[in-house]
Amino acid sequence: MYTKKVMDHFQNPRNMGEIEGASGVGTVGNAKCGDIMRIYLDIEDEIIKDVKFKTFGCGAAVATSSMATELVKGKTVKEAMEVTNKAVMEALDGLPRAKVHCSLLAEEALQAALWDYAKKNGIVIEGLVEPKPFEEHEEEEEEF
Ligand code: FES
């Protein structure tokens, strides 16, 4: 049902954790299943130097966050905008149909983190739209 790459990223997720004082942080929730994902970006001179994620969700959500972080690491902000859920799924050699919505979390969390970075720095990133507010964004401190 899952490809080898999905299983690999699920069992050995890359870039899991958080970045203190990150340039941008994005948290999103999947309304369908209640799963939550947060992505931290460390950006210097428009280059994503480091990226970490935390996911409270299913195996496909963990695998897609892991792959999304791998795809954006070392890239420019502009290149990171091309890391869509489709690109993440392709890099994982596909996801079962019922799990496609899980890959949207990674794209949305990444874009929310880029939005946060842009907002903090007063810049505009072409094609980036404001993410839906995540209610627990400010007050939520617990580990997930
Ligand atoms: Fe919720 Fe996969 S079932 S993200």
PDB file of C-alpha atoms and ligand atoms in Angstrom:
ATOM      1  CA  MET A   1       0.000   0.000   0.000  1.00  0.00           C
ATOM      2  CA  TYR A   2       2.846   2.414   0.848  1.00  0.00           C
ATOM      3  CA  THR A   3       5.957   2.855  -1.271  1.00  0.00           C
ATOM      4  CA  LYS A   4       9.412   2.060   0.099  1.00  0.00           C
ATOM      5  CA  LYS A   5      10.194   5.767   0.269  1.00  0.00           C
ATOM      6  CA  VAL A   6       7.076   6.511   2.311  1.00  0.00           C
ATOM      7  CA  MET A   7       7.955   3.706   4.738  1.00  0.00           C
ATOM      8  CA  ASP A   8      11.545   4.925   4.964  1.00  0.00           C
ATOM      9  CA  HIS A   9      10.554   8.530   5.746  1.00  0.00           C
ATOM     10  CA  PHE A  10       7.922   7.329   8.197  1.00  0.00           C
ATOM     11  CA  GLN A  11      10.335   5.059  10.037  1.00  0.00           C
ATOM     12  CA  ASN A  12      13.339   7.403   9.846  1.00  0.00           C
ATOM     13  CA  PRO A  13      11.912  10.895   9.576  1.00  0.00           C
ATOM     14  CA  ARG A  14      14.464  13.536   8.538  1.00  0.00           C
ATOM     15  CA  ASN A  15      14.651  16.944  10.199  1.00  0.00           C
ATOM     16  CA  MET A  16      12.313  16.211  13.071  1.00  0.00           C
ATOM     17  CA  GLY A  17      12.435  18.722  15.918  1.00  0.00           C
ATOM     18  CA  GLU A  18      12.275  22.460  16.301  1.00  0.00           C
ATOM     19  CA  ILE A  19      14.447  25.524  15.708  1.00  0.00           C
ATOM     20  CA  GLU A  20      14.826  28.050  18.502  1.00  0.00           C
ATOM     21  CA  GLY A  21      14.317  31.578  17.208  1.00  0.00           C
ATOM     22  CA  ALA A  22      13.323  30.343  13.746  1.00  0.00           C
ATOM     23  CA  SER A  23      12.984  32.863  10.899  1.00  0.00           C
ATOM     24  CA  GLY A  24       9.519  31.516  10.191  1.00  0.00           C
ATOM     25  CA  VAL A  25       7.152  29.063  11.868  1.00  0.00           C
ATOM     26  CA  GLY A  26       3.980  27.662  10.339  1.00  0.00           C
ATOM     27  CA  THR A  27       1.379  25.550  12.083  1.00  0.00           C
ATOM     28  CA  VAL A  28      -1.570  24.008  10.312  1.00  0.00           C
ATOM     29  CA  GLY A  29      -4.308  21.538  11.144  1.00  0.00           C
ATOM     30  CA  ASN A  30      -6.134  19.111   8.930  1.00  0.00           C
ATOM     31  CA  ALA A  31      -9.836  19.736   9.385  1.00  0.00           C
ATOM     32  CA  LYS A  32     -10.630  16.269   8.048  1.00  0.00           C
ATOM     33  CA  CYS A  33      -8.745  14.258  10.656  1.00  0.00           C
ATOM     34  CA  GLY A  34      -7.579  16.773  13.283  1.00  0.00           C
ATOM     35  CA  ASP A  35      -3.881  16.123  12.660  1.00  0.00           C
ATOM     36  CA  ILE A  36      -1.414  18.972  13.230  1.00  0.00           C
ATOM     37  CA  MET A  37       1.885  19.907  11.619  1.00  0.00           C
ATOM     38  CA  ARG A  38       4.409  22.615  12.390  1.00  0.00           C
ATOM     39  CA  ILE A  39       7.375  23.609  10.246  1.00  0.00           C
ATOM     40  CA  TYR A  40      10.293  25.792  11.375  1.00  0.00           C
ATOM     41  CA  LEU A  41      12.529  27.571   8.857  1.00  0.00           C
ATOM     42  CA  ASP A  42      15.918  29.117   9.401  1.00  0.00           C
ATOM     43  CA  ILE A  43      16.483  31.511   6.497  1.00  0.00           C
ATOM     44  CA  GLU A  44      19.577  33.541   5.752  1.00  0.00           C
ATOM     45  CA  ASP A  45      19.998  35.682   2.620  1.00  0.00           C
ATOM     46  CA  GLU A  46      16.854  34.100   1.143  1.00  0.00           C
ATOM     47  CA  ILE A  47      18.326  30.602   1.511  1.00  0.00           C
ATOM     48  CA  ILE A  48      16.718  27.966   3.721  1.00  0.00           C
ATOM     49  CA  LYS A  49      19.679  27.014   5.883  1.00  0.00           C
ATOM     50  CA  ASP A  50      17.764  24.700   8.159  1.00  0.00           C
ATOM     51  CA  VAL A  51      14.294  23.294   8.509  1.00  0.00           C
ATOM     52  CA  LYS A  52      12.609  21.163  11.140  1.00  0.00           C
ATOM     53  CA  PHE A  53       9.143  19.797  11.656  1.00  0.00           C
ATOM     54  CA  LYS A  54       6.846  18.369  14.268  1.00  0.00           C
ATOM     55  CA  THR A  55       3.829  16.366  13.245  1.00  0.00           C
ATOM     56  CA  PHE A  56       1.024  15.005  15.319  1.00  0.00           C
ATOM     57  CA  GLY A  57      -0.532  12.845  12.710  1.00  0.00           C
ATOM     58  CA  CYS A  58      -0.629   9.704  10.658  1.00  0.00           C
ATOM     59  CA  GLY A  59       2.284   7.923   8.984  1.00  0.00           C
ATOM     60  CA  ALA A  60       1.641   9.618   5.655  1.00  0.00           C
ATOM     61  CA  ALA A  61       1.716  13.033   7.350  1.00  0.00           C
ATOM     62  CA  VAL A  62       5.054  12.190   8.993  1.00  0.00           C
ATOM     63  CA  ALA A  63       6.519  10.905   5.718  1.00  0.00           C
ATOM     64  CA  THR A  64       5.322  13.917   3.716  1.00  0.00           C
ATOM     65  CA  SER A  65       6.651  16.404   6.282  1.00  0.00           C
ATOM     66  CA  SER A  66       9.978  14.606   6.316  1.00  0.00           C
ATOM     67  CA  MET A  67      10.222  14.647   2.517  1.00  0.00           C
ATOM     68  CA  ALA A  68       9.043  18.273   2.282  1.00  0.00           C
ATOM     69  CA  THR A  69      11.819  19.359   4.653  1.00  0.00           C
ATOM     70  CA  GLU A  70      14.378  17.449   2.601  1.00  0.00           C
ATOM     71  CA  LEU A  71      13.134  19.112  -0.583  1.00  0.00           C
ATOM     72  CA  VAL A  72      13.412  22.677   0.748  1.00  0.00           C
ATOM     73  CA  LYS A  73      16.678  22.420   2.663  1.00  0.00           C
ATOM     74  CA  GLY A  74      19.371  24.533   1.005  1.00  0.00           C
ATOM     75  CA  LYS A  75      16.877  25.977  -1.484  1.00  0.00           C
ATOM     76  CA  THR A  76      15.926  29.589  -2.035  1.00  0.00           C
ATOM     77  CA  VAL A  77      12.612  30.899  -0.771  1.00  0.00           C
ATOM     78  CA  LYS A  78      11.422  31.064  -4.382  1.00  0.00           C
ATOM     79  CA  GLU A  79      12.359  27.423  -5.013  1.00  0.00           C
ATOM     80  CA  ALA A  80      10.621  26.401  -1.797  1.00  0.00           C
ATOM     81  CA  MET A  81       7.405  27.841  -3.222  1.00  0.00           C
ATOM     82  CA  GLU A  82       7.550  25.092  -5.846  1.00  0.00           C
ATOM     83  CA  VAL A  83       7.447  22.371  -3.212  1.00  0.00           C
ATOM     84  CA  THR A  84       3.767  21.573  -3.532  1.00  0.00           C
ATOM     85  CA  ASN A  85       1.989  18.524  -2.188  1.00  0.00           C
ATOM     86  CA  LYS A  86       2.218  17.093  -5.707  1.00  0.00           C
ATOM     87  CA  ALA A  87       6.009  17.517  -5.724  1.00  0.00           C
ATOM     88  CA  VAL A  88       6.248  15.891  -2.290  1.00  0.00           C
ATOM     89  CA  MET A  89       4.077  12.966  -3.368  1.00  0.00           C
ATOM     90  CA  GLU A  90       6.136  12.476  -6.514  1.00  0.00           C
ATOM     91  CA  ALA A  91       9.337  12.468  -4.480  1.00  0.00           C
ATOM     92  CA  LEU A  92       7.801   9.738  -2.318  1.00  0.00           C
ATOM     93  CA  ASP A  93       6.803   7.704  -5.406  1.00  0.00           C
ATOM     94  CA  GLY A  94       3.152   8.300  -4.629  1.00  0.00           C
ATOM     95  CA  LEU A  95       0.650   7.962  -1.820  1.00  0.00           C
ATOM     96  CA  PRO A  96      -2.522   5.878  -1.608  1.00  0.00           C
ATOM     97  CA  ARG A  97      -5.520   7.890  -2.805  1.00  0.00           C
ATOM     98  CA  ALA A  98      -7.062   8.042   0.659  1.00  0.00           C
ATOM     99  CA  LYS A  99      -3.874   9.638   1.997  1.00  0.00           C
ATOM    100  CA  VAL A 100      -3.483  12.424  -0.534  1.00  0.00           C
ATOM    101  CA  HIS A 101      -5.069  14.942   1.849  1.00  0.00           C
ATOM    102  CA  CYS A 102      -2.292  14.202   4.368  1.00  0.00           C
ATOM    103  CA  SER A 103       0.298  15.581   1.947  1.00  0.00           C
ATOM    104  CA  LEU A 104      -1.536  18.912   1.888  1.00  0.00           C
ATOM    105  CA  LEU A 105      -0.508  19.504   5.493  1.00  0.00           C
ATOM    106  CA  ALA A 106       3.174  19.644   4.526  1.00  0.00           C
ATOM    107  CA  GLU A 107       2.546  22.147   1.727  1.00  0.00           C
ATOM    108  CA  GLU A 108       0.332  24.291   3.934  1.00  0.00           C
ATOM    109  CA  ALA A 109       2.728  24.223   6.908  1.00  0.00           C
ATOM    110  CA  LEU A 110       5.629  25.159   4.651  1.00  0.00           C
ATOM    111  CA  GLN A 111       3.696  28.038   3.133  1.00  0.00           C
ATOM    112  CA  ALA A 112       2.544  29.196   6.559  1.00  0.00           C
ATOM    113  CA  ALA A 113       6.176  29.231   7.736  1.00  0.00           C
ATOM    114  CA  LEU A 114       7.197  31.218   4.642  1.00  0.00           C
ATOM    115  CA  TRP A 115       4.335  33.617   5.307  1.00  0.00           C
ATOM    116  CA  ASP A 116       5.514  34.087   8.885  1.00  0.00           C
ATOM    117  CA  TYR A 117       9.055  34.763   7.633  1.00  0.00           C
ATOM    118  CA  ALA A 118       7.809  37.266   5.038  1.00  0.00           C
ATOM    119  CA  LYS A 119       5.624  39.017   7.597  1.00  0.00           C
ATOM    120  CA  LYS A 120       8.425  39.307  10.153  1.00  0.00           C
ATOM    121  CA  ASN A 121      10.744  40.754   7.508  1.00  0.00           C
ATOM    122  CA  GLY A 122       8.228  42.975   5.746  1.00  0.00           C
ATOM    123  CA  ILE A 123       8.729  41.296   2.385  1.00  0.00           C
ATOM    124  CA  VAL A 124       6.358  39.941  -0.240  1.00  0.00           C
ATOM    125  CA  ILE A 125       6.865  36.439  -1.645  1.00  0.00           C
ATOM    126  CA  GLU A 126       5.321  36.120  -5.072  1.00  0.00           C
ATOM    127  CA  GLY A 127       2.433  33.673  -5.208  1.00  0.00           C
ATOM    128  CA  LEU A 128       2.232  33.213  -1.444  1.00  0.00           C
ATOM    129  CA  VAL A 129      -1.216  33.562   0.058  1.00  0.00           C
ATOM    130  CA  GLU A 130      -2.052  34.225   3.678  1.00  0.00           C
ATOM    131  CA  PRO A 131      -2.632  30.940   5.523  1.00  0.00           C
ATOM    132  CA  LYS A 132      -5.804  30.245   7.404  1.00  0.00           C
ATOM    133  CA  PRO A 133      -5.252  31.176  11.041  1.00  0.00           C
ATOM    134  CA  PHE A 134      -4.519  28.248  13.293  1.00  0.00           C
ATOM    135  CA  GLU A 135      -6.339  28.862  16.586  1.00  0.00           C
ATOM    136  CA  GLU A 136      -3.838  27.268  18.910  1.00  0.00           C
ATOM    137  CA  HIS A 137      -0.885  28.964  17.199  1.00  0.00           C
ATOM    138  CA  GLU A 138      -0.079  31.430  19.961  1.00  0.00           C
ATOM    139  CA  GLU A 139      -1.078  29.737  23.161  1.00  0.00           C
ATOM    140  CA  GLU A 140      -0.196  26.160  22.378  1.00  0.00           C
ATOM    141  CA  GLU A 141       2.989  25.189  24.135  1.00  0.00           C
ATOM    142  CA  GLU A 142       2.581  21.483  24.675  1.00  0.00           C
ATOM    143  CA  GLU A 143       4.738  19.016  22.799  1.00  0.00           C
ATOM    144  CA  PHE A 144       3.215  17.234  19.866  1.00  0.00           C
TER     145      PHE A 144
HETATM  146 FE1  FES B   1      -4.607  13.040   9.160  1.00  0.00          FE
HETATM  147 FE2  FES B   1      -3.144  11.742   7.467  1.00  0.00          FE
HETATM  148  S1  FES B   1      -4.976  11.038   8.398  1.00  0.00           S
HETATM  149  S2  FES B   1      -2.929  13.769   8.098  1.00  0.00           S
END
